[in-house]
Amino acid sequence: MFPLAARLRSEPELLQEAVAIVEGNGNNAHVVTATRRARTKGVRGGMSLAQARSIVPKLIARGRDAACEHTAQDALLEVGETFSPRVEDASDGLVFVDISGTERHYASEEELAKAAIRALDAIALPARVGIAASKLASRVAAELPQTPTVVPPGEEAKFLAPLPLARLSPALEAAAMLQRFGLESIGDLARLPESEIASRLGELGRELHFAARGVDPRPLIPRALPPDFREGMELEWPLVALEPFLFIANAALDRLSKRMEVQGFACKRIELTLTLEPDGYDARAIDLPAPTRDVKTMLTLIRLDLEKRAPGAPVIGFTCVAHPDRPRRAQLSLFGPAALSPERLATTIARLISMLGEGRVGMPVTVDGYLPERHAVGDFAPPPPPDTRRTPPRARGLLAGRTFRPPIPVEVITEGDKIASLRGENIEGTVRVCSGPWRIEEGWWRDAPAQREYWDVELWGGGIYRVYQAAANNDWFVDARFGV
Amino acid sequence: MAATARCLESQFRLPQPAIPVLVPPLQPVDSGVFEAVQALKKAHRLSSGSELIEALERRRRDKIVPTTLAAIDILLDGGLPRGKMTEISGRGARFPVVVATLASATSIGEAAALIDIGDAFDPQIGQAAGIDLDRMLWVRPKKLKEAVTAAEMLVATGFQLVVLDTGLPPLRGRVPDAAWVRLARAAEAHGSALLVSAPYPITGTTSEAMLRAETARGRWSGGLLIGIETTMRLEKHRRKRPGQHARLAFEVAERT
């Protein structure tokens, strides 16, 4: 059922449909598993797709999607890690969690199991939970239809005894052989002498006998925390337009965001890998200005990146990898000015950058030099505000001019060494007062040094401008206006 | 027999062992904070921490952001009101007022944002005017619509002062009147002081106060530009009679 659950997690709109997960192509395609609606009509695992379609003509067939299953397994593990740090990845939708030490958090083990089921429901993964003292017993308990199943400590053998032998190891042929011996249940096997079973079936028989008695010496092997979070899927048909892709990516980012929230992380960098048709990949990395879990921000940045650099071929699959980081935290002040919430600030800056473009949002930075239009933009990370409120100093009353970036080219009429009139875009008039020139030279060691002669001029019709003539080509420009 | 021990010049003195201190001396309580708490308790008759936090929040909202330009602060009854929108329009010296207000807010540790449609801000002049650039976010949109959207986002983020400067005429794009209403409501909800600087009035009835900057004249001395003079007129104020005016002078940075 896990391949189906993983697929439905990525395509929740198929939940109420008759859907079958198939493996193989063409005539070899066979059903692996199917939804309840398809099963009630007679579709079973192992049927060929043609057989299944003859029963349910409108059966929706979906191939097994390794990316979906991988991300669903990751999500399963992450939910397990919210209950205990010791979680083993047993693959194919099976996770072992060591819950020793969590007794004080839950009224009973059944409550814990119900909490786990609720947590998995929240991420659209229906699950069954079994609690027992060994991995084998807990797995068998989790496979039972009534969930959750809690096996009291020391009663593993009693719990296993009435169950059919196939529950021990469903994939093993030995179970079928034991049935041919006339053994029906696990209890029948447990009652036989261990040496007799070992003499007939070898080491495998000994292990089965141990398992039947509820003895499972395998320790839990906790998994190492992954360095990133991954979501993705293979598409049924190639996508050529951006909007449908963003619709699917939005759902994937939403799942990523929820998974990171569970772990208390935020995304610092997104790596998007697109599988292209007929073959090839397109990989790109998007750095976020600050760690965030805001899906809208991440999606906008992906949209901008794809618009800027299109993949150039239809997309048939994608993987989205989020590199986690701790969200920024800050201590707020009681008496001083209110501090900005770092997470909210990061999200706002990311949104502003996605709306306005890189380099248009940030902290202004002074630059050494002489050219008046020089400027730089840095990352905005304000220091914490002071603890107490202060009184601002009296303003210096400095004349701040408006800088024109880029400078506006103008036509200038001169009389001797003075400027008589100006004419340019939205600038026209006769000069009332003129002072200058002042010479500026910067970068004399370069091939094209900046050499300018500056004048301050005031027009009769109003307007005080800073005008310069570039020595390189004798063109005139206005680069600032004062008093507006 | 008794022998007298003598300390020879060549002998080293053993260092005195340090006396272990079990409890380090307590840090003295910051007198400013203590006095502030005492003053608040007295003024509001506070009995619990939650009342104290509520009183602080009320006081924070009641306060104003002074422009620190005496003439404008007198016209606006102390400065820009928090949670309200104030507009400066006209062909006069709007940008020096914007820079002075940013310097005032950032110098006391508040976070301020300048939405600069004309890309006109000069960080060097800003720093010379007293702006703490570390606390100032510089946003450079190209259109008025982007600027208003950015202003709303910044207000919602918690910036104590948001300045929207539309640059020189003609304005780049238009926004519906409802956008200003929405922006004013956002400022009210988050307690931010919002200053809109435009060549002509654009915020309509949503602004708390409106100043008009009249055309500036240059001040020249010995053939050098040493500053400008302008007049600010109070066009509208919800709690004051309009029509008052004040003269303002700004000096060129290099000459000060």
XYZ file of C-alpha atoms in Angstrom:
740
model
C 0.000 0.000 0.000
C 2.935 2.354 0.531
C 3.467 3.162 -3.181
C -0.215 4.145 -3.347
C -0.074 6.268 -0.185
C 3.032 8.035 -1.464
C 1.369 8.739 -4.804
C -1.847 10.008 -3.221
C 0.189 12.291 -0.981
C 1.497 13.994 -4.118
C -1.870 13.918 -5.906
C -4.501 14.277 -3.169
C -7.221 14.979 -5.754
C -7.141 11.228 -6.622
C -8.116 10.141 -3.101
C -11.736 9.364 -3.972
C -10.993 7.861 -7.420
C -10.391 4.299 -8.547
C -6.616 4.411 -8.873
C -4.128 1.606 -9.409
C -0.378 1.783 -9.044
C 1.189 -0.264 -11.815
C 4.640 -1.573 -12.507
C 6.043 -2.452 -15.925
C 5.197 -1.149 -19.377
C 2.797 -2.163 -22.142
C 1.521 -5.741 -21.886
C 3.767 -6.365 -18.888
C 2.109 -3.654 -16.796
C 0.610 -5.171 -13.679
C -1.190 -3.745 -10.683
C 0.868 -3.371 -7.522
C -1.860 -1.917 -5.353
C -5.116 -0.019 -5.745
C -7.393 2.335 -3.846
C -10.326 1.071 -1.802
C -12.748 2.120 -4.543
C -10.894 -0.013 -7.096
C -10.475 -2.918 -4.683
C -14.188 -3.078 -3.879
C -14.848 -3.543 -7.580
C -12.438 -6.463 -7.751
C -9.089 -5.007 -8.734
C -6.311 -6.920 -6.994
C -2.537 -6.701 -6.821
C -0.828 -8.874 -9.440
C -3.534 -8.406 -12.092
C -2.406 -7.141 -15.454
C -3.494 -3.619 -16.240
C -5.684 -4.944 -19.068
C -7.487 -7.276 -16.634
C -7.987 -4.452 -14.149
C -9.336 -2.163 -16.885
C -11.767 -4.844 -17.997
C -13.224 -4.737 -14.451
C -13.041 -0.969 -13.975
C -12.885 0.743 -17.393
C -12.271 4.188 -15.858
C -9.424 2.944 -13.677
C -6.719 5.605 -13.316
C -3.319 3.997 -13.657
C -0.213 5.577 -12.204
C 3.270 4.157 -12.451
C 5.398 3.645 -9.356
C 7.197 6.893 -8.650
C 10.518 6.440 -6.894
C 10.785 10.168 -6.088
C 7.334 10.214 -4.464
C 8.070 7.111 -2.416
C 11.441 8.452 -1.337
C 9.981 11.749 -0.122
C 7.050 10.015 1.585
C 9.520 7.782 3.430
C 11.485 10.872 4.478
C 8.292 12.508 5.722
C 7.461 9.358 7.666
C 10.894 9.377 9.300
C 10.619 13.052 10.156
C 7.305 12.516 11.917
C 8.919 9.621 13.796
C 11.702 11.966 14.869
C 9.184 14.285 16.500
C 8.403 11.449 18.934
C 11.906 10.124 19.544
C 15.430 10.894 18.350
C 16.059 7.167 17.727
C 14.352 6.246 14.484
C 15.295 3.437 12.105
C 14.545 3.585 8.412
C 13.276 0.119 7.412
C 12.277 1.406 3.913
C 9.029 0.840 1.971
C 6.870 2.759 4.383
C 8.159 1.055 7.519
C 9.800 2.990 10.325
C 10.868 1.774 13.775
C 10.809 4.325 16.582
C 12.364 3.744 20.003
C 9.772 5.208 22.371
C 11.510 4.347 25.622
C 11.613 7.454 27.816
C 8.496 9.059 26.385
C 6.157 7.639 29.028
C 5.793 10.944 30.845
C 4.656 12.757 27.702
C 1.639 10.560 27.009
C -0.986 9.065 29.291
C -0.519 5.625 27.718
C 1.190 3.938 24.813
C -2.104 3.888 22.964
C -2.315 7.682 23.283
C 1.168 7.942 21.816
C 0.186 5.699 18.923
C -2.931 7.782 18.257
C -0.837 10.960 18.329
C 1.479 9.418 15.732
C -1.457 8.528 13.503
C -2.796 12.092 13.799
C 0.628 13.549 12.960
C 0.887 11.363 9.877
C -2.648 12.225 8.820
C -1.625 15.894 8.951
C 0.964 15.261 6.238
C -1.488 13.169 4.207
C 0.059 9.792 5.015
C -2.472 7.294 6.395
C -0.607 4.985 8.750
C -0.940 2.030 11.088
C 0.976 1.888 14.337
C 2.025 -1.081 16.441
C 3.825 -0.900 19.768
C 5.771 -3.850 21.140
C 9.026 -4.708 22.871
C 10.732 -6.048 19.717
C 10.994 -4.922 16.113
C 9.349 -8.088 14.800
C 6.359 -7.946 17.130
C 5.856 -4.221 16.525
C 5.983 -4.737 12.749
C 3.425 -7.540 12.903
C 1.260 -5.418 15.229
C 1.413 -2.491 12.814
C 0.346 -4.720 9.910
C -2.911 -5.720 11.580
C -6.017 -3.977 10.233
C -7.182 -2.644 13.616
C -4.851 0.176 14.592
C -3.213 1.065 16.896
C -2.207 -2.283 18.385
C -0.250 -2.307 21.624
C 1.447 -5.548 22.739
C 2.168 -5.558 26.483
C 5.811 -6.279 27.381
C 6.558 -10.008 27.754
C 3.431 -11.037 25.861
C 4.943 -11.032 22.380
C 4.762 -14.818 22.008
C 1.149 -14.835 23.186
C 0.305 -12.053 20.736
C 1.960 -13.807 17.789
C 0.651 -17.307 18.516
C -2.800 -17.100 16.863
C -1.558 -15.248 13.767
C -0.930 -17.080 10.462
C 2.635 -18.045 9.629
C 2.737 -15.709 6.629
C 2.808 -12.746 9.056
C 6.267 -13.776 10.245
C 7.981 -13.090 6.957
C 5.537 -12.700 4.126
C 8.161 -12.800 1.404
C 9.721 -16.022 2.594
C 8.978 -19.344 0.917
C 9.738 -21.131 4.191
C 6.392 -20.034 5.583
C 4.621 -21.855 2.746
C 6.754 -24.928 3.365
C 5.855 -24.922 7.077
C 2.209 -24.749 6.111
C 2.724 -27.873 4.030
C 4.063 -29.526 7.212
C 0.631 -28.886 8.675
C 1.518 -25.851 10.745
C -1.177 -23.155 10.539
C -0.244 -20.501 13.044
C 2.866 -18.978 14.547
C 1.946 -20.630 17.820
C 2.105 -24.076 16.179
C 5.671 -23.363 15.108
C 6.664 -22.009 18.523
C 5.472 -25.199 20.241
C 7.792 -27.441 18.174
C 11.306 -28.229 19.459
C 13.847 -25.754 18.113
C 16.373 -28.485 17.225
C 13.831 -30.342 15.053
C 13.052 -27.233 13.028
C 16.760 -26.376 12.724
C 17.597 -29.887 11.521
C 15.003 -29.630 8.716
C 15.277 -25.979 7.667
C 18.785 -25.041 8.770
C 19.699 -21.617 10.112
C 16.587 -20.088 8.564
C 14.388 -22.466 10.531
C 16.165 -21.565 13.756
C 15.579 -17.864 13.089
C 11.908 -18.490 12.298
C 11.509 -20.430 15.504
C 13.084 -17.593 17.481
C 10.746 -15.139 15.798
C 7.710 -17.322 16.499
C 8.553 -17.246 20.195
C 8.666 -13.470 20.047
C 12.443 -13.340 20.421
C 13.972 -10.677 18.194
C 17.511 -9.760 19.219
C 18.009 -7.256 16.359
C 18.853 -3.848 17.816
C 17.334 -0.638 16.515
C 19.759 1.146 14.207
C 19.002 4.882 14.329
C 19.424 6.767 11.101
C 21.688 9.793 10.776
C 19.898 13.102 10.229
C 19.869 13.979 6.523
C 21.562 17.242 5.541
C 18.608 18.336 3.409
C 14.897 17.904 2.701
C 13.791 16.542 -0.643
C 10.472 16.540 -2.492
C 9.758 15.703 -6.074
C 7.767 13.634 -8.515
C 7.722 12.198 -11.984
C 5.035 13.754 -14.148
C 2.531 11.785 -16.183
C 2.968 14.013 -19.191
C 5.592 16.575 -20.180
C 4.973 20.175 -19.133
C 5.910 22.994 -21.462
C 4.248 25.957 -19.742
C 5.434 27.564 -16.536
C 2.106 27.943 -14.722
C 1.180 24.223 -14.571
C 4.668 23.445 -13.314
C 4.427 26.123 -10.606
C 1.081 24.649 -9.549
C 2.747 21.298 -8.897
C 5.868 22.887 -7.418
C 3.680 24.858 -5.012
C 2.326 21.622 -3.547
C 5.852 20.188 -3.264
C 7.139 23.346 -1.549
C 4.176 23.269 0.806
C 5.091 19.718 1.805
C 8.738 20.754 2.233
C 7.731 23.690 4.385
C 5.613 21.497 6.658
C 8.418 18.980 7.009
C 10.907 21.687 7.918
C 8.441 23.153 10.408
C 8.186 19.787 12.132
C 11.964 19.809 12.616
C 12.163 23.514 13.514
C 14.144 24.399 10.415
C 13.782 27.036 7.720
C 15.033 26.930 4.135
C 18.245 28.759 3.250
C 18.803 27.404 -0.241
C 16.675 25.565 -2.768
C 18.117 23.245 -5.378
C 15.732 22.476 -8.206
C 16.520 19.645 -10.605
C 14.266 19.271 -13.635
C 14.170 16.062 -15.647
C 13.804 17.027 -19.292
C 12.312 15.226 -22.280
C 13.660 13.201 -24.079
C 16.665 13.116 -21.788
C 18.837 15.426 -19.764
C 18.587 17.460 -16.613
C 18.447 21.104 -15.687
C 19.800 21.896 -12.217
C 19.691 25.272 -10.550
C 20.270 26.598 -7.049
C 18.412 29.522 -5.535
C 19.824 31.197 -2.437
C 17.288 32.792 -0.153
C 18.205 36.099 1.485
C 17.448 34.631 4.900
C 16.087 31.322 6.210
C 12.346 31.154 5.616
C 9.480 28.653 5.389
C 7.221 30.964 3.393
C 5.994 28.941 0.395
C 4.925 32.021 -1.565
C 8.393 33.521 -1.320
C 10.128 30.320 -2.386
C 7.712 29.838 -5.273
C 8.179 33.419 -6.485
C 11.948 33.001 -6.467
C 11.644 29.763 -8.453
C 9.314 31.482 -10.916
C 11.760 34.358 -11.408
C 14.658 31.989 -11.898
C 12.755 29.898 -14.450
C 11.619 33.021 -16.302
C 15.173 34.317 -16.362
C 16.662 31.030 -17.569
C 14.126 28.698 -19.138
C 15.023 24.969 -19.149
C 14.591 24.836 -22.934
C 12.758 21.469 -23.070
C 9.546 19.957 -21.692
C 9.756 18.898 -18.054
C 8.812 15.312 -17.099
C 9.930 15.317 -13.482
C 11.481 17.428 -10.793
C 13.222 17.256 -7.453
C 13.251 20.106 -5.022
C 15.933 19.988 -2.307
C 15.743 22.439 0.575
C 18.908 23.064 2.565
C 17.831 23.717 6.134
C 19.050 26.334 8.525
C 17.865 27.517 11.898
C 15.396 30.419 11.660
C 16.758 33.649 13.089
C 15.686 34.408 16.615
C 16.044 37.621 18.608
C 15.404 38.789 22.134
C 12.831 41.578 22.142
C 13.314 44.705 24.227
C 10.758 45.891 26.767
C 11.684 49.553 27.119
C 13.626 50.291 23.954
C 12.251 50.412 20.413
C 10.512 47.236 19.275
C 12.856 44.885 17.432
C 11.875 43.400 14.098
C 11.005 39.726 14.046
C 13.970 38.168 12.173
C 11.833 35.524 10.471
C 9.211 38.012 9.318
C 11.923 40.403 8.162
C 13.615 37.639 6.183
C 10.354 36.736 4.490
C 9.607 40.355 3.628
C 13.061 40.920 2.178
C 12.803 37.742 0.127
C 9.423 38.850 -1.200
C 10.691 42.322 -1.997
C 13.694 40.892 -3.838
C 11.437 38.565 -5.784
C 9.211 41.525 -6.708
C 11.876 44.134 -7.459
C 14.937 42.106 -8.376
C 18.346 41.459 -6.904
C 20.265 44.509 -5.707
C 17.212 46.731 -5.305
C 16.586 45.904 -1.648
C 19.112 46.105 1.153
C 21.125 48.259 3.452
C 22.751 51.315 1.820
C 26.518 51.113 2.019
C 28.952 53.971 1.604
C 31.708 53.567 -0.969
C 35.114 55.207 -0.999
C 35.668 57.511 -3.936
C 34.768 60.880 -5.363
C 32.008 60.253 -7.897
C 28.728 61.505 -6.378
C 26.599 58.660 -7.741
C 28.656 55.944 -6.019
C 26.679 53.592 -3.830
C 26.400 49.948 -2.818
C 23.748 47.755 -1.250
C 24.463 45.215 1.474
C 22.434 42.622 3.337
C 20.029 44.197 5.786
C 20.629 42.767 9.246
C 19.918 45.501 11.791
C 21.633 45.268 15.176
C 19.357 44.793 18.200
C 17.751 48.025 19.392
C 18.978 49.659 22.600
C 17.440 48.618 25.924
C 16.136 52.071 26.726
C 14.547 54.770 24.631
C 16.818 57.668 23.717
C 16.158 61.186 22.530
C 17.266 61.813 18.952
C 19.971 64.422 18.461
C 19.031 67.666 16.735
C 19.206 67.442 12.936
C 22.234 68.918 11.223
C 20.043 70.412 8.508
C 22.173 69.049 5.718
C 21.113 69.651 2.162
C 20.493 66.196 0.709
C 20.239 66.351 -3.057
C 18.455 63.909 -5.293
C 21.020 61.906 -7.214
C 20.168 60.986 -10.801
C 21.164 57.405 -11.580
C 22.134 57.387 -14.431
C 23.022 61.057 -14.969
C 20.740 62.929 -17.388
C 22.432 64.138 -20.581
C 21.810 67.851 -21.220
C 22.624 70.459 -23.834
C 24.508 73.372 -22.348
C 25.106 76.839 -23.722
C 28.127 78.495 -22.180
C 29.187 82.125 -22.092
C 32.894 82.279 -21.427
C 33.571 79.833 -18.608
C 30.027 80.111 -17.230
C 26.899 78.117 -18.070
C 24.145 80.242 -19.595
C 21.333 77.738 -20.114
C 20.440 74.036 -19.796
C 18.160 71.823 -21.835
C 17.446 68.138 -21.218
C 14.715 65.717 -20.228
C 12.391 67.632 -17.838
C 15.130 70.253 -17.357
C 15.075 73.515 -19.243
C 15.915 77.078 -18.312
C 18.251 80.003 -18.203
C 20.833 80.012 -15.487
C 20.459 82.630 -12.717
C 23.545 81.746 -10.693
C 26.422 79.480 -11.649
C 29.496 78.462 -9.699
C 32.341 76.243 -10.734
C 34.153 74.425 -12.117
C 35.507 71.896 -9.618
C 37.500 69.070 -11.055
C 37.107 65.444 -10.037
C 39.365 62.660 -11.188
C 39.027 59.041 -10.180
C 40.752 55.908 -11.340
C 43.650 57.627 -13.135
C 45.381 54.252 -13.279
C 42.597 52.773 -15.381
C 42.238 52.877 -19.165
C 39.200 55.132 -18.924
C 39.568 57.304 -15.831
C 36.609 59.435 -14.707
C 37.544 63.088 -15.228
C 34.797 65.622 -14.724
C 34.322 69.348 -14.250
C 31.442 70.237 -11.956
C 29.216 73.331 -11.730
C 26.342 74.218 -9.391
C 23.642 76.146 -11.258
C 20.312 77.695 -10.276
C 17.758 78.396 -12.980
C 15.548 81.454 -13.154
C 12.448 79.284 -13.193
C 13.574 77.439 -10.024
C 15.709 74.355 -9.617
C 19.275 73.973 -8.396
C 21.306 71.402 -10.318
C 24.743 69.855 -10.217
C 26.075 69.770 -13.762
C 29.265 68.188 -15.052
C 31.183 67.875 -18.272
C 32.943 64.582 -18.910
C 36.514 65.144 -20.070
C 36.464 61.971 -22.160
C 33.923 63.215 -24.709
C 32.993 66.730 -23.548
C 29.358 65.645 -23.041
C 27.310 67.430 -20.388
C 25.227 65.725 -17.707
C 23.112 66.650 -14.705
C 23.724 64.201 -11.844
C 21.821 65.782 -8.938
C 19.115 68.250 -8.067
C 18.914 70.146 -4.787
C 15.974 71.566 -2.922
C 13.254 69.174 -4.089
C 68.526 25.943 69.900
C 66.532 28.484 67.958
C 67.534 29.732 64.545
C 66.129 32.835 62.930
C 64.978 32.343 59.381
C 65.945 35.098 56.996
C 64.634 35.922 53.599
C 67.558 36.311 51.280
C 67.536 38.658 48.303
C 68.043 35.720 45.971
C 64.993 33.866 47.246
C 61.706 34.107 45.363
C 58.526 34.976 47.198
C 55.782 32.467 46.653
C 52.662 34.064 45.197
C 49.702 34.365 47.549
C 47.036 31.836 46.616
C 43.902 33.463 45.199
C 40.921 33.262 47.532
C 38.183 31.387 45.702
C 34.965 33.335 45.230
C 31.888 31.178 45.332
C 29.378 33.763 44.175
C 30.500 36.381 41.643
C 29.378 39.914 42.432
C 25.957 40.666 41.005
C 25.727 43.008 38.041
C 24.236 46.336 39.118
C 20.733 46.842 37.757
C 20.673 49.304 34.883
C 19.445 52.445 36.606
C 17.730 53.654 33.414
C 15.523 50.574 33.201
C 14.798 50.592 36.937
C 13.793 54.236 36.882
C 11.658 53.688 33.795
C 9.791 50.850 35.545
C 9.289 52.958 38.689
C 7.996 55.922 36.677
C 5.564 53.715 34.775
C 4.315 52.011 37.929
C 3.672 55.391 39.494
C 1.999 56.912 36.443
C -0.301 54.004 35.594
C -0.725 52.394 39.038
C 0.484 49.069 37.701
C 0.175 45.904 39.701
C 1.319 43.178 37.295
C 3.732 42.474 34.495
C 0.997 42.159 31.883
C -0.300 45.637 32.805
C 3.230 46.937 32.459
C 3.558 45.456 28.950
C 0.191 46.889 27.934
C 1.171 50.319 29.260
C 4.449 50.185 27.355
C 2.643 49.249 24.147
C 0.172 52.127 24.633
C 3.008 54.545 25.261
C 4.875 53.253 22.224
C 1.853 53.923 20.023
C 1.127 57.322 21.540
C 4.604 58.550 20.790
C 5.683 60.428 17.722
C 8.711 60.248 15.495
C 10.306 63.711 15.575
C 11.837 64.946 12.342
C 14.329 66.889 14.546
C 13.818 69.871 12.235
C 12.382 72.347 14.723
C 10.194 74.193 12.195
C 8.480 71.019 10.961
C 8.105 69.530 14.434
C 6.277 72.688 15.520
C 3.963 72.494 12.507
C 3.227 68.795 13.151
C 2.854 69.071 16.937
C 6.109 67.290 17.666
C 6.709 65.131 14.617
C 5.214 62.300 12.612
C 2.427 60.540 14.512
C 2.808 56.785 14.855
C 0.112 54.696 13.258
C -0.718 57.529 10.857
C 0.209 58.658 7.391
C 1.779 62.084 6.876
C 2.321 63.577 3.444
C 4.775 66.181 2.193
C 4.121 67.457 -1.296
C 5.268 70.315 -3.441
C 8.263 71.450 -5.427
C 10.275 72.460 -2.367
C 12.834 70.664 -0.240
C 11.138 67.373 0.504
C 14.157 65.110 0.307
C 16.201 66.827 3.067
C 13.169 66.414 5.357
C 13.012 62.713 4.442
C 16.713 62.279 5.232
C 16.430 64.167 8.542
C 13.462 62.008 9.602
C 15.345 58.821 8.748
C 18.326 60.092 10.746
C 16.088 60.833 13.709
C 14.465 57.372 13.770
C 17.613 55.340 13.181
C 19.698 57.342 15.661
C 17.478 56.153 18.520
C 17.701 52.530 17.391
C 14.461 52.193 15.425
C 14.250 50.331 12.138
C 13.389 52.581 9.211
C 12.751 51.924 5.548
C 13.123 54.270 2.607
C 11.156 53.371 -0.503
C 12.955 55.416 -3.091
C 11.265 55.312 -6.486
C 13.640 57.830 -8.047
C 16.743 55.944 -6.800
C 17.881 59.326 -5.475
C 19.358 58.499 -2.078
C 23.066 59.069 -1.562
C 24.434 56.849 1.261
C 27.364 59.217 1.852
C 25.102 62.228 2.448
C 22.725 60.053 4.474
C 25.528 58.990 6.790
C 26.756 62.576 7.105
C 23.210 63.636 8.027
C 23.211 61.171 10.906
C 21.429 58.136 9.489
C 22.516 54.865 11.070
C 22.723 52.984 7.776
C 22.728 49.599 9.576
C 19.139 50.237 10.650
C 17.857 51.531 7.337
C 16.398 49.382 4.585
C 16.702 50.945 1.147
C 14.077 49.730 -1.312
C 14.257 50.958 -4.908
C 11.121 50.104 -6.856
C 10.534 51.432 -10.347
C 6.786 51.979 -10.224
C 4.390 53.577 -7.766
C 2.341 50.395 -7.509
C 5.416 48.392 -6.458
C 6.291 51.121 -3.969
C 2.879 51.050 -2.288
C 2.963 47.240 -2.133
C 6.450 47.387 -0.602
C 5.299 50.005 1.927
C 2.424 47.806 3.043
C 4.746 44.811 3.438
C 7.270 46.829 5.441
C 4.621 48.298 7.711
C 3.285 44.805 8.359
C 6.840 43.618 9.148
C 7.077 46.088 12.012
C 9.284 48.906 10.731
C 8.701 51.869 13.031
C 9.197 54.385 10.218
C 8.430 53.826 6.545
C 9.141 56.639 4.105
C 7.799 56.467 0.571
C 9.436 58.989 -1.747
C 7.914 59.095 -5.206
C 10.748 61.173 -6.677
C 10.351 63.946 -9.198
C 7.389 64.412 -11.542
C 6.028 62.803 -13.609
C 5.006 59.953 -11.281
C 5.753 56.465 -12.559
C 2.364 54.765 -12.671
C -0.811 55.203 -10.668
C -2.508 53.431 -7.818
C -6.192 53.471 -6.923
C -7.272 55.617 -3.970
C -8.231 52.463 -2.111
C -4.534 51.510 -1.972
C -3.792 54.552 0.202
C -6.712 53.722 2.481
C -5.376 50.201 2.842
C -1.864 51.483 3.529
C -3.127 53.915 6.167
C -5.038 51.114 7.876
C -1.947 48.906 7.836
C 0.066 51.713 9.459
C -2.625 52.131 12.108
C -2.768 48.403 12.800
C 0.996 48.094 13.269
C 1.734 51.480 14.833
C 4.199 52.569 12.155
C 4.819 56.187 11.249
C 4.355 56.548 7.506
C 5.720 59.502 5.548
C 4.791 59.980 1.889
C 6.787 62.482 -0.121
C 5.361 63.342 -3.545
C 5.521 66.261 -5.980
C 1.776 66.802 -5.589
C -0.808 65.491 -3.091
C -1.613 61.849 -3.820
C -2.865 60.304 -0.580
C -6.178 62.198 -0.575
C -8.133 62.125 2.651
C -6.200 59.237 4.208
C -3.277 61.284 5.551
C -3.297 62.623 9.102
C -1.372 65.742 8.141
C -0.226 67.282 4.895
C 2.649 69.696 4.396
C 3.408 71.625 1.239
C 7.005 72.506 0.455
C 7.255 75.666 -1.607
C 9.906 76.183 -4.249
C 13.364 76.412 -2.725
C 15.813 79.236 -3.441
C 19.538 78.768 -3.375
C 21.760 80.587 -0.889
C 24.966 81.689 -2.549
C 27.989 83.214 -0.926
C 31.158 84.291 -2.743
C 29.983 82.500 -5.862
C 29.453 79.221 -3.986
C 26.238 77.371 -3.215
C 26.097 77.204 0.587
C 22.535 76.005 1.039
C 18.868 76.517 0.248
C 15.849 78.145 1.826
C 12.284 76.966 1.558
C 8.913 77.452 3.198
C 6.753 74.639 4.594
C 3.034 75.237 4.841
C 0.600 73.116 6.830
C -2.133 72.271 4.335
C -4.094 69.856 6.485
C -4.023 68.442 10.007
C -6.715 66.495 11.778
C -6.108 68.196 15.118
C -4.797 71.611 14.098
C -5.873 74.613 12.121
C -4.134 74.570 8.710
C -2.403 77.547 7.116
C 0.590 77.883 9.447
C 3.956 78.054 7.771
C 7.624 77.971 8.710
C 10.875 78.772 6.969
C 13.530 76.104 6.699
C 17.189 76.308 5.721
C 19.515 73.492 4.736
C 23.261 73.730 4.280
C 25.494 72.030 1.754
C 27.374 69.161 3.391
C 30.857 70.184 2.287
C 30.526 73.703 3.714
C 29.313 72.698 7.194
